[in-house]
Amino acid sequence: MGRYLLPLALLLALVLALLARPPQAPEARPEVRLLGVEFTLFPEEKGVEWRFTAQEMVEEKGLFRIRGGLSGARYVEGRLDLRLFAPEVVVEAGDNLRAPYARVEILKGCYRLELSAPGRGEVLIRQKEGFAAPWVRIEAPNLRGEALDFRSDFALQRIEAGSPRFEFPAGGTLGPCAVEGGSS
């Protein structure tokens, strides 16, 4: 019996050692990376689509990050409505977009917006609501200025902002339309 006791003790020690090991984490799923992308987003709003081009698109935990040479455009009923330029855009649930900062050109009204800036906080573009940014600079033929805590619809018809500093020329304009294809 003594000669079976040592192998049995070794076998029991091996079983206990295997059971005591912490479970191994499942292998990380490799991210999906697409290069040289053209990406179209169809939010719930009828007749609206976003078209993007960028160097790459990466899927990370269900979100899509579009980056590198990024440019985007919003079309309403097939007509170009606005252009979006940003270092990257993250497509979130509900097709909302998040960017570290962005430049937007709105054709109708000839608006150019700088939404946030490096280090000032993120820009959120909600498909059903419009823009939200911690800071904005707006330029148009009849308006120029900046504000904090900016919120607006896509047409800039409903604007909320803190500490606004805008100038409106009396009876004139601040200059010609600087947005390609834009109209006042």
Coordinates of C-alpha atoms in Angstrom, one line a residue, residues 4-153:
Y4 CA 0.8 3.4 -4.1
L5 CA 0.7 6.2 -1.7
L6 CA 3.4 8.3 -3.2
P7 CA 2.0 8.2 -6.8
L8 CA -1.5 8.9 -5.4
A9 CA -0.2 11.9 -3.5
L10 CA 1.6 13.2 -6.6
L11 CA -1.6 12.7 -8.7
L12 CA -3.7 14.5 -6.0
A13 CA -1.1 17.4 -5.9
L14 CA -1.3 17.7 -9.7
V15 CA -5.1 17.8 -9.7
L16 CA -5.1 20.5 -7.0
A17 CA -2.5 22.5 -8.8
L18 CA -4.6 22.5 -12.0
L19 CA -7.8 23.4 -10.1
A20 CA -6.0 26.2 -8.3
R21 CA -4.8 28.0 -11.5
P22 CA -6.8 31.1 -12.3
P23 CA -9.0 30.7 -15.4
Q24 CA -7.3 32.0 -18.5
A25 CA -8.9 35.1 -20.1
P26 CA -10.6 34.3 -23.4
E27 CA -8.5 35.3 -26.4
A28 CA -9.0 38.9 -27.4
R29 CA -11.0 39.1 -30.6
P30 CA -9.0 40.8 -33.3
E31 CA -10.3 44.1 -34.3
V32 CA -11.7 44.6 -37.7
R33 CA -9.7 47.2 -39.7
L34 CA -10.6 48.4 -43.2
L35 CA -8.3 50.6 -45.2
G36 CA -9.2 53.2 -47.8
V37 CA -12.9 53.3 -46.9
E38 CA -15.9 54.9 -48.3
F39 CA -18.7 54.5 -45.7
T40 CA -22.4 55.5 -45.9
L41 CA -24.5 55.9 -42.8
F42 CA -28.3 55.8 -43.0
P43 CA -29.7 57.3 -39.7
E44 CA -33.4 56.8 -38.9
E45 CA -34.4 60.2 -40.2
K46 CA -36.1 59.7 -43.6
G47 CA -34.1 60.9 -46.6
V48 CA -30.9 61.6 -44.7
E49 CA -27.6 59.9 -45.3
W50 CA -23.9 60.6 -44.3
R51 CA -21.1 59.7 -46.7
F52 CA -17.5 59.4 -45.4
T53 CA -14.1 58.8 -46.9
A54 CA -11.1 58.0 -44.8
Q55 CA -7.8 56.1 -44.7
E56 CA -9.2 53.5 -42.2
M57 CA -12.2 52.3 -40.3
V58 CA -11.8 50.2 -37.1
E59 CA -14.5 48.3 -35.2
E60 CA -13.9 48.5 -31.5
K61 CA -16.4 46.9 -29.1
G62 CA -19.4 47.6 -31.4
L63 CA -18.4 51.1 -32.3
F64 CA -16.8 52.2 -35.5
R65 CA -13.9 54.6 -35.5
I66 CA -13.3 56.4 -38.9
R67 CA -10.0 58.2 -39.1
G68 CA -7.1 59.5 -41.3
G69 CA -7.9 62.0 -44.0
L70 CA -11.5 61.9 -43.0
S71 CA -14.1 64.0 -44.8
G72 CA -17.9 63.5 -44.5
A73 CA -21.0 64.9 -46.1
R74 CA -24.6 65.0 -45.1
Y75 CA -27.2 64.6 -47.8
V76 CA -30.9 65.3 -47.4
E77 CA -33.2 64.0 -50.1
G78 CA -30.1 63.4 -52.3
R79 CA -28.9 67.0 -52.0
L80 CA -25.6 68.0 -50.3
D81 CA -26.5 69.8 -47.0
L82 CA -23.2 70.0 -45.1
R83 CA -19.6 68.9 -45.1
L84 CA -17.7 67.6 -42.1
F85 CA -14.0 67.5 -41.6
A86 CA -12.4 66.0 -38.4
P87 CA -9.3 64.0 -37.4
E88 CA -11.6 61.0 -36.6
V89 CA -15.3 60.3 -36.0
V90 CA -16.7 57.5 -33.8
V91 CA -20.1 56.2 -34.9
E92 CA -22.1 55.4 -31.7
A93 CA -25.4 53.8 -31.0
G94 CA -28.3 55.5 -32.8
D95 CA -25.8 56.6 -35.5
N96 CA -24.7 59.6 -33.4
L97 CA -21.2 60.8 -34.2
R98 CA -18.4 61.9 -31.8
A99 CA -15.2 63.7 -32.7
P100 CA -12.4 65.4 -30.8
Y101 CA -13.1 68.6 -32.8
A102 CA -14.5 69.3 -36.3
R103 CA -15.0 71.8 -39.0
V104 CA -18.4 72.0 -40.6
E105 CA -19.6 73.8 -43.7
I106 CA -23.3 74.3 -44.0
L107 CA -24.3 75.2 -47.6
K108 CA -27.6 77.0 -46.9
G109 CA -26.6 80.2 -45.2
C110 CA -23.0 79.8 -46.1
Y111 CA -21.9 78.9 -42.6
R112 CA -18.4 77.7 -41.5
L113 CA -18.2 76.3 -38.0
E114 CA -15.2 75.3 -35.9
L115 CA -16.7 73.0 -33.3
S116 CA -14.3 72.7 -30.4
A117 CA -10.6 72.6 -30.7
P118 CA -7.8 70.3 -29.5
G119 CA -8.0 70.1 -25.7
R120 CA -11.4 71.8 -25.4
G121 CA -13.6 68.7 -25.3
E122 CA -15.5 66.5 -27.7
V123 CA -18.1 67.3 -30.3
L124 CA -21.3 65.3 -30.4
I125 CA -23.4 65.2 -33.5
R126 CA -26.8 63.7 -32.7
Q127 CA -28.8 62.6 -35.7
K128 CA -32.2 63.7 -34.3
E129 CA -30.9 67.0 -32.7
G130 CA -27.8 68.4 -34.4
F131 CA -24.5 69.7 -33.0
A132 CA -23.2 70.0 -29.4
A133 CA -19.8 71.3 -28.6
P134 CA -18.0 73.0 -25.7
W135 CA -16.9 75.9 -27.9
V136 CA -17.8 77.2 -31.4
R137 CA -16.5 79.7 -33.9
I138 CA -19.0 80.7 -36.6
E139 CA -18.3 82.6 -39.8
A140 CA -20.9 83.5 -42.4
P141 CA -21.4 86.5 -44.7
N142 CA -23.7 88.1 -42.2
L143 CA -22.3 86.8 -38.9
R144 CA -19.0 86.2 -37.1
G145 CA -18.2 85.2 -33.6
E146 CA -17.8 82.5 -31.0
A147 CA -19.6 81.0 -28.0
L148 CA -19.3 78.4 -25.3
D149 CA -21.6 75.4 -24.6
F150 CA -23.0 75.4 -28.1
R151 CA -26.0 73.4 -29.2
S152 CA -27.8 73.7 -32.5
D153 CA -29.9 71.9 -35.1

